[in-house]
The first five atom37 places (N, CA, C, CB, O) and aatype in JSON, in Angstrom:
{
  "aatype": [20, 20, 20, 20, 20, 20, 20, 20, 20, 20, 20, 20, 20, 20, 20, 20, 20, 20, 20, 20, 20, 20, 20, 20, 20, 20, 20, 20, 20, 20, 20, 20, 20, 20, 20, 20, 20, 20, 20, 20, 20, 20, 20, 20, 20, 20, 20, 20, 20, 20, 20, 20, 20, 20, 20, 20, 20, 20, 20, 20, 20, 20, 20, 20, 20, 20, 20, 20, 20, 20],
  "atom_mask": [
    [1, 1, 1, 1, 1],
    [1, 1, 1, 1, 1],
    [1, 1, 1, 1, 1],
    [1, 1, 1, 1, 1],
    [1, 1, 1, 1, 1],
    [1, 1, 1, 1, 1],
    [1, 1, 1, 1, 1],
    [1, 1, 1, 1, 1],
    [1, 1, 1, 1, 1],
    [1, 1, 1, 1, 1],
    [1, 1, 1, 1, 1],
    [1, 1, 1, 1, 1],
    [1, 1, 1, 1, 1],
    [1, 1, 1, 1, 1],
    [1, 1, 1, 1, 1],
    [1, 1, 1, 1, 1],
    [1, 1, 1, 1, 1],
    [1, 1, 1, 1, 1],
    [1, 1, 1, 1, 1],
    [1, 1, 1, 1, 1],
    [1, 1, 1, 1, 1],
    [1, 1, 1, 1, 1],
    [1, 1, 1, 1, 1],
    [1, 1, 1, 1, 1],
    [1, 1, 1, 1, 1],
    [1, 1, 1, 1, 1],
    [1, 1, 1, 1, 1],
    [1, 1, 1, 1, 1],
    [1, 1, 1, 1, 1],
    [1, 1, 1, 1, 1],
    [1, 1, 1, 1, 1],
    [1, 1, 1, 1, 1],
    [1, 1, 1, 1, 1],
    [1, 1, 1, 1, 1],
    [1, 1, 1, 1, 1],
    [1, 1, 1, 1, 1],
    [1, 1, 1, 1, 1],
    [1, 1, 1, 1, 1],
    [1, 1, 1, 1, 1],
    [1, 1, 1, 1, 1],
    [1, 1, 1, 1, 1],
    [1, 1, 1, 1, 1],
    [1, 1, 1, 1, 1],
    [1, 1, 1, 1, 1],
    [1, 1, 1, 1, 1],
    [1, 1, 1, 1, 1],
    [1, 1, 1, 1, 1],
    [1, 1, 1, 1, 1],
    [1, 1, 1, 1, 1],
    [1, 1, 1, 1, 1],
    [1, 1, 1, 1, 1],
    [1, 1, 1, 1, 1],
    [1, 1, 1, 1, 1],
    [1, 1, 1, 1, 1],
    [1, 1, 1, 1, 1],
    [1, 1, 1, 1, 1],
    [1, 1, 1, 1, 1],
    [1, 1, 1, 1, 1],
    [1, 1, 1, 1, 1],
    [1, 1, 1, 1, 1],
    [1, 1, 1, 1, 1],
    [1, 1, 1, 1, 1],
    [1, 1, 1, 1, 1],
    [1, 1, 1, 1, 1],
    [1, 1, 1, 1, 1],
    [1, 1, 1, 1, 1],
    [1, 1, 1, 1, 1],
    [1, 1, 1, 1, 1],
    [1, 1, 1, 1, 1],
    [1, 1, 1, 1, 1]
  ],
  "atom_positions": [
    [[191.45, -127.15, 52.7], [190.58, -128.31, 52.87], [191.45, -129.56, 52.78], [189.44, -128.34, 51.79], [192.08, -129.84, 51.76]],
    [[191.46, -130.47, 54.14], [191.65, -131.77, 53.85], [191.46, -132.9, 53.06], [191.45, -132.02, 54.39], [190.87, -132.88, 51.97]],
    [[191.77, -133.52, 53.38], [190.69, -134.99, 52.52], [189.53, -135.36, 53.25], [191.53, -136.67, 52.38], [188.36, -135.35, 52.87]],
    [[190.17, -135.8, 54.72], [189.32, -135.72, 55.48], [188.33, -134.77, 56.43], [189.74, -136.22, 55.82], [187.7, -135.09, 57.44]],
    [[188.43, -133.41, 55.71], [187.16, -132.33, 55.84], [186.52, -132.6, 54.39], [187.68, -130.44, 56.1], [185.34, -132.94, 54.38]],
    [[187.12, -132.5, 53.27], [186.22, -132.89, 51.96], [185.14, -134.59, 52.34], [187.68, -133.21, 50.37], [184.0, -134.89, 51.98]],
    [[186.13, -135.32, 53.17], [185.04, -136.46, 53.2], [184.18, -136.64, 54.03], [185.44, -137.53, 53.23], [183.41, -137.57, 53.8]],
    [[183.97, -135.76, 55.39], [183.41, -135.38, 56.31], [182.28, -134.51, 55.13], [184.44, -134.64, 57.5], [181.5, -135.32, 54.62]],
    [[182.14, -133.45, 54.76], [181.5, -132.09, 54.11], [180.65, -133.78, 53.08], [183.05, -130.34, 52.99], [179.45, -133.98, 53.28]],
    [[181.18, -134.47, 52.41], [180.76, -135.94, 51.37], [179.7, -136.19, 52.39], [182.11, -137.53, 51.07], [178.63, -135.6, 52.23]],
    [[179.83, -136.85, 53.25], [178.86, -137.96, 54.0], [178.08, -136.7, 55.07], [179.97, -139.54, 55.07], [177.62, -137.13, 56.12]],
    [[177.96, -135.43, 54.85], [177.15, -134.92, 55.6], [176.15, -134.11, 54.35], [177.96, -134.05, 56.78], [174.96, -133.98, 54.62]],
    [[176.5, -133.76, 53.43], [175.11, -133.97, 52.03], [174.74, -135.12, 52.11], [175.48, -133.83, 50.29], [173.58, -135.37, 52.43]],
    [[175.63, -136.1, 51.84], [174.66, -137.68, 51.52], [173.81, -137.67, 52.45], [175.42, -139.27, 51.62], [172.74, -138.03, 51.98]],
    [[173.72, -137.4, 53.73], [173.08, -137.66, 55.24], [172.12, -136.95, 55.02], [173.82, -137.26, 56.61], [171.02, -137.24, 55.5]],
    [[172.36, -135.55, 54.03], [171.39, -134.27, 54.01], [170.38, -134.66, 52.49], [172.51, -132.48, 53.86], [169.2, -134.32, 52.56]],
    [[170.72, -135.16, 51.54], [170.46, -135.7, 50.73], [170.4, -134.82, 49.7], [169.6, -136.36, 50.99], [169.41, -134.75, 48.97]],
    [[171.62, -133.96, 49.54], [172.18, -132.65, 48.87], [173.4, -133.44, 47.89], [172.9, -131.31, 50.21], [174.22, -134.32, 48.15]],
    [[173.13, -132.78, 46.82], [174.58, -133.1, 46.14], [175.13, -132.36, 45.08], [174.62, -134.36, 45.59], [174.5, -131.88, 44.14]],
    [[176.82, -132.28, 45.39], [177.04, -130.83, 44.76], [177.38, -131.36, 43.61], [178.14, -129.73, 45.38], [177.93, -132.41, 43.28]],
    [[176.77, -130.0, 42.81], [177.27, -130.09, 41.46], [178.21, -129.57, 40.73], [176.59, -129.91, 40.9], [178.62, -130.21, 39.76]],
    [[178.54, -128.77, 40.92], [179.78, -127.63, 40.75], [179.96, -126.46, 41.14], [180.02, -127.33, 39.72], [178.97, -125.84, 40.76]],
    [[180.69, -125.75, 41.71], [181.2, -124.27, 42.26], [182.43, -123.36, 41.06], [182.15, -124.67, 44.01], [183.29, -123.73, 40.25]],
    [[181.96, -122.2, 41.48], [183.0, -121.5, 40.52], [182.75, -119.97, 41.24], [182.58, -121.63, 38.55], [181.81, -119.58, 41.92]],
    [[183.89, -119.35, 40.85], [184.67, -117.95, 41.63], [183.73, -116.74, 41.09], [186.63, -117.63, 41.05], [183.1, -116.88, 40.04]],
    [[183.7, -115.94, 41.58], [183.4, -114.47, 41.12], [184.4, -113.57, 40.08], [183.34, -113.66, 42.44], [185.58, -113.59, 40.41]],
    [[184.2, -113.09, 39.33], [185.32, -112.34, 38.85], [186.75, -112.02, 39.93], [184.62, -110.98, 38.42], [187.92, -112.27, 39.64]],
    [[186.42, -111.62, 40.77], [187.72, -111.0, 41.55], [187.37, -112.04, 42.59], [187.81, -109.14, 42.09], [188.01, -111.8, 43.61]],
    [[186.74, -112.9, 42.7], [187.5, -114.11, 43.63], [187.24, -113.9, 44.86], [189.06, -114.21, 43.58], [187.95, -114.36, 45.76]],
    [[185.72, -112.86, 45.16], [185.54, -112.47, 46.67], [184.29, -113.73, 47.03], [184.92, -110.49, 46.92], [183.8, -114.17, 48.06]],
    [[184.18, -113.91, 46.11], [182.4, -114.85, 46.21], [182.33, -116.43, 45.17], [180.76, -113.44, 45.24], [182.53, -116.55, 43.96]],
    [[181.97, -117.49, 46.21], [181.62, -118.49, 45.57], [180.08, -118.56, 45.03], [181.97, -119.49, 46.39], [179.24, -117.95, 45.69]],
    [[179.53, -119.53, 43.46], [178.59, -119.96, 43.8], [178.81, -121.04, 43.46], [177.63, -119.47, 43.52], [179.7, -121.46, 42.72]],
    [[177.59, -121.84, 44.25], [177.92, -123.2, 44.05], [176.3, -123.59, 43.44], [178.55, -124.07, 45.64], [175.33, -122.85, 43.6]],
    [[176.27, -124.64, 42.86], [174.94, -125.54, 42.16], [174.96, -126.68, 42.91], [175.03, -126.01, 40.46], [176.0, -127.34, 42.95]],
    [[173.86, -127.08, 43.58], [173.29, -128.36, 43.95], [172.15, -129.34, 43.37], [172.95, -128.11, 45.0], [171.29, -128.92, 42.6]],
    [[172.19, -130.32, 43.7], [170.47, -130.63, 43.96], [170.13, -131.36, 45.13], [169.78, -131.53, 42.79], [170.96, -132.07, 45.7]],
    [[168.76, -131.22, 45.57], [168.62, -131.52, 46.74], [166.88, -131.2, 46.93], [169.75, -130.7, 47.62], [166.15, -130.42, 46.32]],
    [[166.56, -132.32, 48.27], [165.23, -132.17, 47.89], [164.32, -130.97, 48.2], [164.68, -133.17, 48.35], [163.09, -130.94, 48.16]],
    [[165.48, -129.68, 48.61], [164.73, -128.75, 49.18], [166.33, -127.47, 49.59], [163.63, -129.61, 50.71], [167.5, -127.74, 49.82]],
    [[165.48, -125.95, 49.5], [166.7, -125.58, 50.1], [167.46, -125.68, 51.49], [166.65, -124.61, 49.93], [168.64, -125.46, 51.75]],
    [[166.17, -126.17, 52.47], [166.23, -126.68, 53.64], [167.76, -127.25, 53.84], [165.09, -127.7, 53.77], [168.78, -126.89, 54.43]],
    [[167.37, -128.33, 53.04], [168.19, -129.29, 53.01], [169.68, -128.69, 53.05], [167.86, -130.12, 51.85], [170.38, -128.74, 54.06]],
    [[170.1, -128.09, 51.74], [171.08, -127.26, 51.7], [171.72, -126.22, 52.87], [170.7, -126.69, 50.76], [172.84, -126.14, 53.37]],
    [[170.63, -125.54, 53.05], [171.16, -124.31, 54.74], [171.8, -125.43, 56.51], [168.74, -123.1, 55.54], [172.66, -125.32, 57.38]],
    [[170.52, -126.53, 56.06], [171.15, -127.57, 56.95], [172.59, -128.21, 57.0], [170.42, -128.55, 56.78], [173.32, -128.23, 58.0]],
    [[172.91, -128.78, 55.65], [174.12, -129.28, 55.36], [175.39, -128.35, 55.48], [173.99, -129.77, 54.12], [176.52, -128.64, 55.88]],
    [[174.75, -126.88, 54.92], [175.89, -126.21, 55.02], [176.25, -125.74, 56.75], [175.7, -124.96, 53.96], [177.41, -125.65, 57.15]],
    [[175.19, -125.5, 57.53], [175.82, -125.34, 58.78], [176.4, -126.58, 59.42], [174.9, -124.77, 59.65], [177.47, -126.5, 60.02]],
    [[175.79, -127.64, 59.32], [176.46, -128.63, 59.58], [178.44, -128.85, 59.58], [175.73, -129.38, 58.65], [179.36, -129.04, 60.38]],
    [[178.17, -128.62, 57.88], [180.39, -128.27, 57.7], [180.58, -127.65, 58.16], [181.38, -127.79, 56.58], [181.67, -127.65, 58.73]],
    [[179.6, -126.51, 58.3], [180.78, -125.07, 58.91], [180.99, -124.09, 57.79], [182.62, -125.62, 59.38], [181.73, -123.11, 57.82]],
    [[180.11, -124.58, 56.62], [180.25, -123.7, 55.22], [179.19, -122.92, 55.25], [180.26, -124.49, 53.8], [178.02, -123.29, 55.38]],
    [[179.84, -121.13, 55.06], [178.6, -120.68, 54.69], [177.95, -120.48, 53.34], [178.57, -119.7, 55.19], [178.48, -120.67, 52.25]],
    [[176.74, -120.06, 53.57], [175.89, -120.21, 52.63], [174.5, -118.93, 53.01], [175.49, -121.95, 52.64], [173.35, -119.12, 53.38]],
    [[175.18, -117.76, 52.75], [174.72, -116.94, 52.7], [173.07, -116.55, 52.26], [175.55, -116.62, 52.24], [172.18, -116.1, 52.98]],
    [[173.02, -116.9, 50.75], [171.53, -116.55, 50.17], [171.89, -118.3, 49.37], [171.25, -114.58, 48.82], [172.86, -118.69, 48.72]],
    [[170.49, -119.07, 49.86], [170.18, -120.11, 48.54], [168.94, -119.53, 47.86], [169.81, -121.84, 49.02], [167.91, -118.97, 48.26]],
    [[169.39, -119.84, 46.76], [167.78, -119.8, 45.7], [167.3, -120.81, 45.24], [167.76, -119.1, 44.4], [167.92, -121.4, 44.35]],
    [[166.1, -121.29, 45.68], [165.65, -122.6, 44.62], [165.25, -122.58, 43.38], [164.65, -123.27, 45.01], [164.03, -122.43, 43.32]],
    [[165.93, -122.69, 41.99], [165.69, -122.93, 40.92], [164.91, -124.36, 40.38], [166.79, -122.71, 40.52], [165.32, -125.43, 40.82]],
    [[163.87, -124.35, 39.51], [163.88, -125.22, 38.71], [164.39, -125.73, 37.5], [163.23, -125.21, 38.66], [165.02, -124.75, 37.12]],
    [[164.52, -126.41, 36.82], [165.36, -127.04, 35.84], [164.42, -126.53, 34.4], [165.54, -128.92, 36.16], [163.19, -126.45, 34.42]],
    [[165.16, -126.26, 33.35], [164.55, -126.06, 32.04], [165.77, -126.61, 31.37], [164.05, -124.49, 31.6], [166.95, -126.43, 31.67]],
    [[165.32, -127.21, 30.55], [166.01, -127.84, 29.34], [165.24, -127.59, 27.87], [166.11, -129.47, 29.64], [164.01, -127.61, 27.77]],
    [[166.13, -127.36, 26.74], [165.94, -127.3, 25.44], [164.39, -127.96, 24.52], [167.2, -127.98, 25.08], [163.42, -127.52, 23.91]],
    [[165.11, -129.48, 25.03], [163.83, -130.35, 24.44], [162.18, -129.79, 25.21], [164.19, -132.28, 24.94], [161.06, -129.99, 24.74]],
    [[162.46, -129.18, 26.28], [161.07, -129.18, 26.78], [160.3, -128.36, 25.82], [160.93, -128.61, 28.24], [159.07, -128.33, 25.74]],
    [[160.93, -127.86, 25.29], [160.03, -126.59, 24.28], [159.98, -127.29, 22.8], [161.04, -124.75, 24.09], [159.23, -126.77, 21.98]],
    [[160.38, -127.9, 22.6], [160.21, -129.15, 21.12], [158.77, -129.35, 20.85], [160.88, -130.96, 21.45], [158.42, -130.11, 19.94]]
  ]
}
């Protein structure tokens, strides 16, 4: 990856209105996952064909946090 494919892949979430949050490896390094947010998985399958990144299975999760159960 370039700079300018990383800043291309930047301004085509912003466009998509996706934004990554962090990626990390599989044990043996065959498989990424990555965390977004975004207003939909739409959004995400869009952006990713757009780069040219695949994106095999998205799942839409919702958010739980600690305090909610307080």
């Amino acid at each position: 990856m370039t700079k300018e494919g990383a800043d291309q892949v930047r301004q085509i979430n912003y466009e998509e209105g996706v934004r990554w949050l962090f990626s990390f490896l599989s044990p043996d390094k065959r498989k990424t996952y990555c965390l977004y947010e975004a207003p939909n998985a739409d959004a995400i399958r869009i952006a990713a064909r757009r780069a040219n990144i695949p994106a095999d299975v998205v799942i839409e999760v919702s958010e739980i946090r600690p305090e909610m159960f307080a």
